[in-house]
XYZ file of C-alpha atoms in Angstrom:
625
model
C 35.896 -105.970 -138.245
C 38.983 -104.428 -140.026
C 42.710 -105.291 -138.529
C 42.920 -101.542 -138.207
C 39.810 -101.162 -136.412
C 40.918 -103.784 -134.044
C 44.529 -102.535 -133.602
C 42.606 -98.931 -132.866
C 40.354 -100.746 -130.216
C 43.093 -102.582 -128.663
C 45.474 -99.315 -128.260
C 42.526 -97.630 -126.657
C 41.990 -100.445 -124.102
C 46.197 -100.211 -123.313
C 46.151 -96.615 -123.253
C 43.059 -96.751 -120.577
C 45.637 -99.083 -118.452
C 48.545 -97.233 -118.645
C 46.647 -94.035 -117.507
C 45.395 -95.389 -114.049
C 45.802 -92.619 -111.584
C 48.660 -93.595 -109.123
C 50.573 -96.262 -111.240
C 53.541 -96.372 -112.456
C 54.623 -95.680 -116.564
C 56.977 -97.610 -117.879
C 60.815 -96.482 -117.111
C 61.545 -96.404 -121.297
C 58.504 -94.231 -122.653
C 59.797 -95.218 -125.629
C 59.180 -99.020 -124.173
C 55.342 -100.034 -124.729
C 53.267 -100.796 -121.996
C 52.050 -104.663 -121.702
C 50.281 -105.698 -119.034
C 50.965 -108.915 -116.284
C 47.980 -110.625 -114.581
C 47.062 -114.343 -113.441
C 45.654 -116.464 -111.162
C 47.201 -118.335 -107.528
C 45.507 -121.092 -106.408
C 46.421 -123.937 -104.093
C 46.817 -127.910 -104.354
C 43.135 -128.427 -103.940
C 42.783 -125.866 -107.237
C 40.957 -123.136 -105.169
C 41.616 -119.489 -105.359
C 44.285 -118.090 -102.878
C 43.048 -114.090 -101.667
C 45.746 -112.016 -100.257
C 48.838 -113.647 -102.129
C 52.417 -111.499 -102.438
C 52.897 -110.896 -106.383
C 56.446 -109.684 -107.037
C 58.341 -108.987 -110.315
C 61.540 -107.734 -111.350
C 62.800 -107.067 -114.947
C 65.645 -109.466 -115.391
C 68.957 -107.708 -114.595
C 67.068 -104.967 -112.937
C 67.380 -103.269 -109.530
C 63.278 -102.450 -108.964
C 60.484 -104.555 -107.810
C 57.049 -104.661 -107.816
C 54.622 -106.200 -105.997
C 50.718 -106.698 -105.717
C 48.559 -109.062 -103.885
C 45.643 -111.308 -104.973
C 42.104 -110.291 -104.525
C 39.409 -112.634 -103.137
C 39.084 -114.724 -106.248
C 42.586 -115.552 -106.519
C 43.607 -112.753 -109.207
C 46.429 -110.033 -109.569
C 46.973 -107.177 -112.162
C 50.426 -105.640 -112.242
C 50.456 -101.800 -113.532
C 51.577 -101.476 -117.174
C 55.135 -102.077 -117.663
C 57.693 -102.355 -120.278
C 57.994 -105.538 -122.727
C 60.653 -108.021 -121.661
C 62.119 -110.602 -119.478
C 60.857 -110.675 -116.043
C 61.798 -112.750 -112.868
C 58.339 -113.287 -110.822
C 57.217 -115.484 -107.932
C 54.697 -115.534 -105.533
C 54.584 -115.617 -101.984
C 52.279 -116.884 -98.801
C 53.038 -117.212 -95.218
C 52.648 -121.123 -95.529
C 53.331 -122.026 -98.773
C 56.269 -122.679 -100.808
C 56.954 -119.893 -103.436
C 55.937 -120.175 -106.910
C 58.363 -119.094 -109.487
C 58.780 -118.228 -113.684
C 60.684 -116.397 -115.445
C 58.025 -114.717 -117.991
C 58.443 -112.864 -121.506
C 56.038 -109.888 -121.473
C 54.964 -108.968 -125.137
C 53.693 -105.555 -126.033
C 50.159 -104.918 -126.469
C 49.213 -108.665 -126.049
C 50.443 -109.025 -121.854
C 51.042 -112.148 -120.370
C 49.327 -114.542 -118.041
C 51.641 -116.656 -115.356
C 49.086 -118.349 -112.656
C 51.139 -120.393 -110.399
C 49.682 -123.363 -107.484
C 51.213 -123.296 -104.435
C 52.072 -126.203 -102.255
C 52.086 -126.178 -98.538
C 55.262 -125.897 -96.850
C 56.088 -128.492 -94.038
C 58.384 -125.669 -92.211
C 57.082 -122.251 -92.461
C 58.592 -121.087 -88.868
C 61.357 -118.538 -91.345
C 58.357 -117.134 -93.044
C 56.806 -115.963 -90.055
C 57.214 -111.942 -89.477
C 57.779 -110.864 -85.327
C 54.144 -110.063 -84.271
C 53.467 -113.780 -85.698
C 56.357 -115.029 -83.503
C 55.250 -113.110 -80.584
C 51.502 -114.086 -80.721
C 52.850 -117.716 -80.493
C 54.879 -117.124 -76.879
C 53.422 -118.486 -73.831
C 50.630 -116.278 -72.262
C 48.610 -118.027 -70.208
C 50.274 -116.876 -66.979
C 50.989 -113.274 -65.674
C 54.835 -114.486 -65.543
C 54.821 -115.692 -68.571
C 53.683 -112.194 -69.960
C 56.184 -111.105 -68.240
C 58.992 -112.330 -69.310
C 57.367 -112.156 -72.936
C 57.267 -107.954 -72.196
C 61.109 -108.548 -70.751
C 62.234 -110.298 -74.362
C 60.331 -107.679 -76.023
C 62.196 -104.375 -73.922
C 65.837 -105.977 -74.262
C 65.705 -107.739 -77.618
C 63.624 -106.379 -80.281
C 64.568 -102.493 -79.821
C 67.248 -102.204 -82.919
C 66.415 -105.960 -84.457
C 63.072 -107.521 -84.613
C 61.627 -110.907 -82.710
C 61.788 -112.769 -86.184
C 65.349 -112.279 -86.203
C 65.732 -113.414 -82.484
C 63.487 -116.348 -82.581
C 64.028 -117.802 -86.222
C 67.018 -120.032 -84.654
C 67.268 -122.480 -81.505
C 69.904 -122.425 -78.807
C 70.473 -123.892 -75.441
C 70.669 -121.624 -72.229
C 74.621 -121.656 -72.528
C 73.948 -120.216 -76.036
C 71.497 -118.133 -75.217
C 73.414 -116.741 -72.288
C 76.380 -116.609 -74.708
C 73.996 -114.214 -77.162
C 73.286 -111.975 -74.450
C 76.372 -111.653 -72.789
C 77.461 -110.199 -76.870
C 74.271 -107.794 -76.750
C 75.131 -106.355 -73.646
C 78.101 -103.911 -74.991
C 76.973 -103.626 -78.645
C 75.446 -100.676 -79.655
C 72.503 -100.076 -81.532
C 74.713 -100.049 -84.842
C 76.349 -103.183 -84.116
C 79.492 -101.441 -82.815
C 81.268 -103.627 -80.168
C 83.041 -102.007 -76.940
C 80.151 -99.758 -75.900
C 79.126 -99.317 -71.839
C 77.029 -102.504 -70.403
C 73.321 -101.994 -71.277
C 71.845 -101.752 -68.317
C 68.339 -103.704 -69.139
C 70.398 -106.453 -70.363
C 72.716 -106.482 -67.703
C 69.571 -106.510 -65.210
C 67.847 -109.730 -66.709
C 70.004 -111.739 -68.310
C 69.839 -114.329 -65.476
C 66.169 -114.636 -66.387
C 65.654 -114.318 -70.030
C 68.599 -117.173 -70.860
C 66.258 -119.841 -69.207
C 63.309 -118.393 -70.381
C 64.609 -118.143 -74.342
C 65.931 -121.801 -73.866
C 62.343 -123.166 -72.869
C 60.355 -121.393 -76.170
C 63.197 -121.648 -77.930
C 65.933 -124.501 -77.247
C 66.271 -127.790 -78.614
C 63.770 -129.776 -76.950
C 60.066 -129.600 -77.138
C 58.764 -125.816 -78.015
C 55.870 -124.493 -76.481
C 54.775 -122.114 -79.345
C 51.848 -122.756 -81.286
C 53.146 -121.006 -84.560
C 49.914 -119.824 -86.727
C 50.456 -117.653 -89.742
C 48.408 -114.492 -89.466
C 45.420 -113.538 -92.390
C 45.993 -112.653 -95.421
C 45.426 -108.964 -96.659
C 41.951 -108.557 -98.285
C 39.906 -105.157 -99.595
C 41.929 -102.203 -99.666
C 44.981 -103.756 -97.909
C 45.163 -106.308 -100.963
C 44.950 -103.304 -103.820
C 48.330 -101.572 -102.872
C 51.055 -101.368 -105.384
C 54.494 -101.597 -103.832
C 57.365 -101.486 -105.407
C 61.398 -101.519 -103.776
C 63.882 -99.742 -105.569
C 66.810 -101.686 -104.573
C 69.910 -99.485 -103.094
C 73.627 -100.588 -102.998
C 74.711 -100.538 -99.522
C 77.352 -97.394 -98.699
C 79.780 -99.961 -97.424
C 79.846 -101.720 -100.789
C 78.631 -99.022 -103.451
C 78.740 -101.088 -106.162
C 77.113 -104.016 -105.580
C 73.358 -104.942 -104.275
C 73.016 -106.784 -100.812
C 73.046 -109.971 -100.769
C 70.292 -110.429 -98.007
C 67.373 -108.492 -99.335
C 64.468 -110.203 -97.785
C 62.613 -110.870 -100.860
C 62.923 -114.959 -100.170
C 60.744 -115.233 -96.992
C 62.064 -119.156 -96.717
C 65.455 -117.654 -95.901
C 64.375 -116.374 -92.586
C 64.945 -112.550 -91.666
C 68.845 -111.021 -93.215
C 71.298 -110.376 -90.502
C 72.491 -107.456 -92.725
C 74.420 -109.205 -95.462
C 77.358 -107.016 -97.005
C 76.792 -104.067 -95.293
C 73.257 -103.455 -96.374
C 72.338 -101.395 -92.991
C 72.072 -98.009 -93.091
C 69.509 -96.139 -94.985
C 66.788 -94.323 -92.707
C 65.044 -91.291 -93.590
C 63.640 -89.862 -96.703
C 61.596 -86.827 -98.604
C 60.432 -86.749 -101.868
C 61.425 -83.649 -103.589
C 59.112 -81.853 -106.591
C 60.637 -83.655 -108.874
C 59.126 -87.153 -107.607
C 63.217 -87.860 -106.634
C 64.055 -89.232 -103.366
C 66.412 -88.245 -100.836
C 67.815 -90.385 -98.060
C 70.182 -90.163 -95.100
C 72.097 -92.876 -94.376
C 72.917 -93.499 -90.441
C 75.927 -95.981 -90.369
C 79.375 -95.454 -90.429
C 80.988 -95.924 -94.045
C 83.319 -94.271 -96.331
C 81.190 -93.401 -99.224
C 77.683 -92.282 -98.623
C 76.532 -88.920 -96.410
C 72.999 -89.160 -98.389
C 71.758 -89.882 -101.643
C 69.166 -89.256 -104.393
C 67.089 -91.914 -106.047
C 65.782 -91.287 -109.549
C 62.727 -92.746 -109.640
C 61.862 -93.402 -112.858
C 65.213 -94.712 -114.058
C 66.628 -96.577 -110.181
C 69.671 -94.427 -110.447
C 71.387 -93.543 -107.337
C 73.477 -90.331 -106.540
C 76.087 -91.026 -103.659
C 77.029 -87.543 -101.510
C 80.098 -87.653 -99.564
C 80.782 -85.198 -96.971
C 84.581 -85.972 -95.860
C 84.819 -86.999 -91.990
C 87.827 -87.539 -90.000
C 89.804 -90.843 -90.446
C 88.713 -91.241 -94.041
C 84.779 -92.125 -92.952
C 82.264 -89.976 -94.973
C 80.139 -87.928 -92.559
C 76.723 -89.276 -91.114
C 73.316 -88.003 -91.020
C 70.155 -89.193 -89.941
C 66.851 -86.679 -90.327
C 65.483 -85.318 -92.608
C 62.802 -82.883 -93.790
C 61.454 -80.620 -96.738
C 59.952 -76.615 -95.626
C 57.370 -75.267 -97.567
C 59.571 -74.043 -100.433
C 61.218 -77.558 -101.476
C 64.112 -76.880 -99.828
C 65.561 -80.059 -97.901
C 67.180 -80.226 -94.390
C 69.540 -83.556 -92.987
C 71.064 -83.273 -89.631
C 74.581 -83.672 -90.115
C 77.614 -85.322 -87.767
C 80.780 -84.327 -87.847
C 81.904 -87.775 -88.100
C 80.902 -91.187 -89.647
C 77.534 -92.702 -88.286
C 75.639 -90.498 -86.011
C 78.735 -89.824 -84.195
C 79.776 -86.042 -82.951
C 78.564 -82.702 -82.683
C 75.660 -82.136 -85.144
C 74.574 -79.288 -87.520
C 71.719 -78.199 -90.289
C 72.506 -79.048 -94.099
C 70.048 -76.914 -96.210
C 70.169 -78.645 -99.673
C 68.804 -77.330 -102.859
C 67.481 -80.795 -104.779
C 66.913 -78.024 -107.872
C 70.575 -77.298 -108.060
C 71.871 -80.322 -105.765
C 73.817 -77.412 -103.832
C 74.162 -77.313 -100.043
C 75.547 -75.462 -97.133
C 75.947 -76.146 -93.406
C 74.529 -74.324 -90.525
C 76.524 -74.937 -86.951
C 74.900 -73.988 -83.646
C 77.228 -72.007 -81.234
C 79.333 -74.321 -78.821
C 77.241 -73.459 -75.672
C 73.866 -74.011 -77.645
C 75.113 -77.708 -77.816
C 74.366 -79.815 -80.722
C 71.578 -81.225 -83.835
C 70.839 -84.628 -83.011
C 69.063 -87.272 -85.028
C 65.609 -86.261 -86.053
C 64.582 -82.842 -87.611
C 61.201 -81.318 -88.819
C 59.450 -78.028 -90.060
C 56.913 -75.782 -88.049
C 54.042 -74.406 -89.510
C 56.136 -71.211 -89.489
C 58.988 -72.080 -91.494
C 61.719 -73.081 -88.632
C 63.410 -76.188 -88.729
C 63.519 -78.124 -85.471
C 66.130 -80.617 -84.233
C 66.792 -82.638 -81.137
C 69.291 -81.988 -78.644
C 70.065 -82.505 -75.076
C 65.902 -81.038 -75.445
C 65.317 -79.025 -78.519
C 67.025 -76.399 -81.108
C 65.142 -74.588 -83.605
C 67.153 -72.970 -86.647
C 65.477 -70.040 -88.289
C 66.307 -69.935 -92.642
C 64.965 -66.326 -92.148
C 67.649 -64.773 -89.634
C 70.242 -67.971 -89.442
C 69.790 -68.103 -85.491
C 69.602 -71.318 -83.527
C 67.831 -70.878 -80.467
C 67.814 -73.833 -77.607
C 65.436 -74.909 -75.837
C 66.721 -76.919 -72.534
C 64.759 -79.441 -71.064
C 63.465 -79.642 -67.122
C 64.467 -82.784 -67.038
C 67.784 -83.812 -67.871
C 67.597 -86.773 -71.035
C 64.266 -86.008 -72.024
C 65.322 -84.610 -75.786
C 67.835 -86.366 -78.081
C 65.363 -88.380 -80.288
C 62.252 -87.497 -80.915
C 61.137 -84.026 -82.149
C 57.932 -82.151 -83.904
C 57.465 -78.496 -84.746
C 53.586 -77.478 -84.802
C 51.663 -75.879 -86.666
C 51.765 -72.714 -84.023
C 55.557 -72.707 -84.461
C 56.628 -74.522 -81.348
C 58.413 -77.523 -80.589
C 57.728 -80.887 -79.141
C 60.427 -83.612 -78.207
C 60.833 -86.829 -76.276
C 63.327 -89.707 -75.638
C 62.418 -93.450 -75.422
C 64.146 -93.652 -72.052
C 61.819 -91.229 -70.549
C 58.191 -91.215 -70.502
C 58.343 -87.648 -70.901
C 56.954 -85.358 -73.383
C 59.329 -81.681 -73.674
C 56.995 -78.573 -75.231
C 59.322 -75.179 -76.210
C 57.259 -72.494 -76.376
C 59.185 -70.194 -79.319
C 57.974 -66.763 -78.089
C 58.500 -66.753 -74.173
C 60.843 -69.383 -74.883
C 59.818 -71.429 -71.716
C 59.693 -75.506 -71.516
C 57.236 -77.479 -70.220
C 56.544 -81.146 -70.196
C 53.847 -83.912 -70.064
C 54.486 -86.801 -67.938
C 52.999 -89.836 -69.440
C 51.014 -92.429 -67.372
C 52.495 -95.997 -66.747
C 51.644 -98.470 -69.140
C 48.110 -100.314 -68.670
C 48.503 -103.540 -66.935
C 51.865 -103.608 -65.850
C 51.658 -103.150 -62.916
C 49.709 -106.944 -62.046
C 52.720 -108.078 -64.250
C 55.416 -107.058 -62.426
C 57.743 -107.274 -59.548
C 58.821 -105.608 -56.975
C 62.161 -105.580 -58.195
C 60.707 -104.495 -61.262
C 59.659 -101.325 -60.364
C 62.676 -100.423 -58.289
C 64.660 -101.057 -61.047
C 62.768 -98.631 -63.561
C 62.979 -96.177 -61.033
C 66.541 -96.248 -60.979
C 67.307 -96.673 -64.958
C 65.654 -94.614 -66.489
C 67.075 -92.290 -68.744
C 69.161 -94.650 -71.012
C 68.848 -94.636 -74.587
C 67.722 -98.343 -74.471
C 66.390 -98.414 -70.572
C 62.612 -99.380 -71.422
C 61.500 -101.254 -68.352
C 58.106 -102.733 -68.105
C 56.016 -99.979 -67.226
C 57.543 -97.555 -69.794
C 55.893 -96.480 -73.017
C 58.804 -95.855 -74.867
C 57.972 -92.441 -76.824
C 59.919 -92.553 -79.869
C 59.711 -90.574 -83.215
C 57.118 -87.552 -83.611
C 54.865 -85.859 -86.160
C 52.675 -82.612 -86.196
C 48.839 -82.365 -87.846
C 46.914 -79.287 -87.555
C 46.553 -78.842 -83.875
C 47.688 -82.214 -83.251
C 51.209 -83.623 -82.103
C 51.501 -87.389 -82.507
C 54.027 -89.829 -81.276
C 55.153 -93.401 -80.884
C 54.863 -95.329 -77.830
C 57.499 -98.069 -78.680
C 56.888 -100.456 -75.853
C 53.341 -99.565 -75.249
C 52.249 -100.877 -78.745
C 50.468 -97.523 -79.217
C 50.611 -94.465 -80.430
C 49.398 -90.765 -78.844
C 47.529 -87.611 -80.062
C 48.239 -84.106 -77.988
C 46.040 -81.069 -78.554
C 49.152 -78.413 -79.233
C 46.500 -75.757 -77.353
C 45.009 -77.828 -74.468
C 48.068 -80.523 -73.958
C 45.164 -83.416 -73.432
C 46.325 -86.785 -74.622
C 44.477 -89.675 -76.241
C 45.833 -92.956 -77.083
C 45.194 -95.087 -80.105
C 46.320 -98.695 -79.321
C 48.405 -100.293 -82.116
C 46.399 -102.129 -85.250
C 47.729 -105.552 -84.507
C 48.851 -107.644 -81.301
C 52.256 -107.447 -80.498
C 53.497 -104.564 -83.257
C 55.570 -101.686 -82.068
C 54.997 -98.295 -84.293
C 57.743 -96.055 -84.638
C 57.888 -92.808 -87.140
C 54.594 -91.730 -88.346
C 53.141 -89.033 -90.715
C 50.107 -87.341 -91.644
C 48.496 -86.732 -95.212
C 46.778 -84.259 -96.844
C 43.404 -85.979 -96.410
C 44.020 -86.331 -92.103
C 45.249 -90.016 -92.831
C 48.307 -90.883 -90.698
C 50.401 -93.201 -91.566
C 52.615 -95.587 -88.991
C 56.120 -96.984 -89.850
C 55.961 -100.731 -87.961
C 59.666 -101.600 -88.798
C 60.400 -105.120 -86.787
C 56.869 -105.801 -88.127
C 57.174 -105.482 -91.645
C 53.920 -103.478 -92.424
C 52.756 -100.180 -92.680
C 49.394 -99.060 -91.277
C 47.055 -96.362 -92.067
C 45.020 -94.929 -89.362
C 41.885 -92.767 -89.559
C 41.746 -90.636 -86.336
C 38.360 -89.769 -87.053
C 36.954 -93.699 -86.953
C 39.496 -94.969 -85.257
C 40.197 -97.330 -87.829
C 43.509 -98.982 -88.839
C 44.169 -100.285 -92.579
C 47.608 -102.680 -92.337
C 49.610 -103.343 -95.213
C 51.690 -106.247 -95.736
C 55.046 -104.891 -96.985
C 56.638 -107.380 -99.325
C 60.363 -108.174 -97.833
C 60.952 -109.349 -94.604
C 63.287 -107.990 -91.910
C 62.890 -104.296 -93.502
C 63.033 -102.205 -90.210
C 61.631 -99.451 -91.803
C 62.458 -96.706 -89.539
C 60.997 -93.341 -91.127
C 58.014 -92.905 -92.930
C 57.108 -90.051 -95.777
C 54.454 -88.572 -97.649
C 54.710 -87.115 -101.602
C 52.882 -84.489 -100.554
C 53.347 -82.709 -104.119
C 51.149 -85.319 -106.051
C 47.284 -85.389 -105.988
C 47.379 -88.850 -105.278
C 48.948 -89.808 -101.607
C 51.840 -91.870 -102.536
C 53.322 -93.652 -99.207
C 57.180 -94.131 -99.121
C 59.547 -95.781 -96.778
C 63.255 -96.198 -96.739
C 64.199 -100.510 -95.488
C 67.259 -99.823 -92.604
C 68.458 -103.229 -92.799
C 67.219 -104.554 -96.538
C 68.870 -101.390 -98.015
C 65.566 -100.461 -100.423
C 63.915 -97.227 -100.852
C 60.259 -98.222 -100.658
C 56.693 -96.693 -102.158
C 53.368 -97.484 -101.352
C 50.646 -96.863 -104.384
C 47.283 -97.667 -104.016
C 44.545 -98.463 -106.285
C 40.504 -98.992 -106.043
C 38.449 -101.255 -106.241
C 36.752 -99.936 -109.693
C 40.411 -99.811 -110.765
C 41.087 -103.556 -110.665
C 38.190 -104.015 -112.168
C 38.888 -102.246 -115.137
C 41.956 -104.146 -115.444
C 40.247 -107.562 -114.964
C 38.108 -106.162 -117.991
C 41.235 -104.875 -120.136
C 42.441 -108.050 -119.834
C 38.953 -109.756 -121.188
C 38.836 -107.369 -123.708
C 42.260 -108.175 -125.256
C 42.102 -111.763 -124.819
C 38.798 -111.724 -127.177
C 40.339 -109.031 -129.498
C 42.988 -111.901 -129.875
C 40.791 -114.426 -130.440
C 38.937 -112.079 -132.752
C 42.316 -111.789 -134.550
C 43.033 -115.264 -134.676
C 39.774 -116.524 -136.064
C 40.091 -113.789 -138.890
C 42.970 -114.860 -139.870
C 45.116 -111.330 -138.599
C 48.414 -110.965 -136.374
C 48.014 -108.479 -133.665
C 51.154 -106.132 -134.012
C 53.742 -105.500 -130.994
């Protein structure tokens, strides 16, 4: 065989790689594609399925990462020739790590054997840590549910539970939690939850938790297989708006460092879209002095700052966000840093990057935090209820609720043009009707099994504090952050580790229990083929669930302590891309995903060019780069 024959054959088989639907292309099309596989296998040499793949051009602010399929092996997409940082990661196991040259066409090979780890307890990701609490007895699940309502709503269990304390520290931790808000912002009101079982937890937390013996029987979960292994996810890393030019310093990447408590500033980032363009845009919900939103270039990781001046010299905050059916984008908008003051509509054009800023009248109240489209067109916010803006005729119109504290976090507009919104406080479901203009609401049942679990005292007391941004008592579902499909409206139930499905036309309700023990969804969305898709942030996973089956697909994301708050759709590719923006990690996040067939091919590109190689070697000829 000729060297240009071969050369030919070889550029064929590279060019088949680097056009796999749904994959990346290299950032530098002038860069050629080479191509990163290997094998992970542990001490007793045999193959390791499900295995976290990550790797990051040296220098560079993206990652990506792929998992091992049942005989041990990983492809990574195409991706430009250099110097590459990658390890590998299981729940476990102590990471493997190279730094790797990848040379264009020929690709590299790095397999790596893992080791078991004697201490794997800061690996471990919250519904882990919760599966291991005490169970056995009804208090016991209560006080597990108690935890769960006062301490995981803003931070996750892996946080709480990586470290050990006595009661006086525990009580200590507590005492601190009671007037910090859910921003970390000392000096707020006592919480009332807190406030209520302090006096129980303390002991409690001391006993799984303390210095002396532990109760838990810690017990990594499975490892992703079949289409839950074949995802392609890769972090664009984002400097925090606190410290603009520099990347966190807690990122989650190393699992052996336990969950970040936020590093320099890295909280903040929370909702995205994904304009034509394939660019994202993402609010950012803490108070800073530099950041109102941003854009993310995709291909090349740059990020766009936006500053909106605030009062006091703080940059002003949003939180929401949405895209209508013409591209255009809409972020709520505070008139202060944070999520802090009265609220409005920003209608940006990502074409032209211009913006203005729509203001509802004083007595119509305010925009709070989340905001969708109908299926007419309107945007829809929360408020004190609801308030839908118009682009058409510029109107607000508000929508009070029948019970006071029902609206204010949750929102939906459907695909008949009205509105749906909740608060996790309430187990109370607000409908505006647009054309008569009338509110209704759904009362939603009591959590199963409570009420064997709880006390007396328990039930007077979520009687009596309800309504609280953070009052969540046992009973309480906890409906959080909404979506709209068809004729459906979904939401979270937060503290009922479920989520719910309303027919907009005959308001019946089903409930789809979560896809794992102990995970809390929060934001959700729906794609093009009737797939919805469920944020898990303390959890870090996303999950795919098919209404029509019933059946959930989880994916392992590859950081830990995300909190991934908001959850997206491109909805202007053929190919559903998944994306996610990490709260507390600072990294705008996209899910790819790839077949079966696909890996395949790549298992057989990478045969193919090893014996072109060897072809090339035993003829005497040098493959060219």
């Amino acid at each position: 065989m000729s060297r240009i024959r071969l050369l030919i054959s070889l550029a064929i088989l590279l060019t088949f790689s680097a056009s796999w639907p749904m994959l990346a292309a290299p950032a530098d099309k002038s860069e050629a594609a080479s191509l990163l596989s290997g094998v992970i296998r542990g001490a007793d040499g045999a193959p390791m399925p499900g295995v976290t793949i990550s790797a990051a051009a040296v220098g560079g602010t993206i990652t990506t990462s792929v998992y091992t399929d049942d005989q041990g092996r990983y492809f990574f997409p195409p991706k430009p020739a250099g110097k590459y940082r990658v390890w590998a990661q299981a729940v476990g196991f102590q990471a493997g790590r190279a730094e790797v040259e990848l040379i264009s066409p020929r690709g590299t090979r790095q397999d790596f054997t893992l080791a078991a780890a004697a201490d794997f307890e800061r690996q471990l990701t919250s519904p882990e840590w919760l599966s291991a609490l005490p169970d056995e007895k009804p208090q016991d699940i209560r006080l597990k549910l108690i935890f769960v309502h006062s301490c995981t709503t803003c931070h996750s269990t892996a946080f709480a539970l990586q470290n050990k304390f006595d009661e006086p520290g525990w009580k200590a931790i507590l005492a601190r939690m009671e007037t910090i808000n859910v921003y970390g912002k000392a000096g707020e009101p006592p919480n009332p939850v807190i406030q209520h079982y302090k006096e129980e937890l303390a002991p409690y937390l001391a006993r799984v938790r303390g210095p002396g013996p532990s109760p838990l029987h810690l017990k990594p979960f499975s490892r992703p297989t079949g289409d839950a292994a074949r995802v392609v996810v890769t972090e664009f890393n984002v400097p925090s708006a606190s410290n603009p030019n520099e990347l966190v310093d807690q990122d989650g990447s190393d699992w052996s460092e336990g969950i970040p408590s936020g590093g320099n500033g890295s909280a903040g980032l929370h909702d995205l879209t994904i304009d034509r363009n394939g660019n994202a845009w993402v609010t950012n919900g803490t108070e800073n002095r530099n950041r109102t939103f941003l854009k993310l270039d995709v291909e090349s990781g740059k990020i766009t700052n936006f500053r909106l001046p605030a009062p006091n010299g703080f940059a002003r905050g949003t939180h929401g966000i949405t895209q209508d059916l013409n591209g255009i984008v809409w972020i709520n908008l505070f008139e202060n840093g944070g999520t802090f003051g009265r609220g409005s509509l920003l209608r940006l054009d990502p074409k032209t990057e211009k913006y203005e800023v729509f203001t509802p009248p004083a007595e119509m109240g305010t925009v709070g935090i989340s905001v969708q489209v109908d299926g007419k067109g309107k945007i829809w916010a929360t408020s004190d209820g609801a308030i839908v803006f118009d682009p058409a005729t510029k109107q607000f119109t508000y929508f009070k609720p029948i019970t006071p504290g029902t609206g204010g976090y949750g929102v939906a507009g459907d695909s008949a043009g009205n509105g749906w919104f909740c608060q996790p406080g309430l187990d109370i479901v607000g409908i505006a009707d647009f054309e008569s203009k009338k509110v209704s609401e759904i009362r939603l049942p009591a959590r199963a099994g409570m009420d064997e679990i709880s006390s007396e005292e328990d039930r007077k007391f979520y009687q009596t504090a309800q309504s609280s941004f953070t009052t969540s008592v046992l009973p309480a579902e906890g409906p959080r952050r909404m979506t709209s499909q068809g004729d459906y409206v979904w939401w979270s139930n937060w503290f009922g580790q479920s989520i719910s499905r309303v027919n907009i036309r005959t308001h019946t309700v089903e409930y789809f229990n979560a896809p794992l023990p102990n995970v809390s969804p929060y934001a959700m969305i729906a794609d093009k083929n009737g797939m919805l898709w469920v944020a898990m942030p303390n959890d870090d996973r996303v999950a795919k669930l098919d209404p029509a089956t019933r059946q959930w697909t989880v994916y392992n994301l590859p950081s830990h302590g995300t909190n991934t708050r908001f959850i997206t759709v491109d909805s202007h590719k053929d190919s559903v891309e998944v994306w996610e923006a990490s709260f507390m990690t600072s990294k705008v996040v996209r899910l790819q995903f790839r077949t079966k067939q696909q890996l395949e091919a790549a298992a057989n590109l990478i045969r193919g060019t090893k014996k072109l190689r060897d072809l090339n070697q035993s003829s005497g000829l040098r493959a060219s780069n």
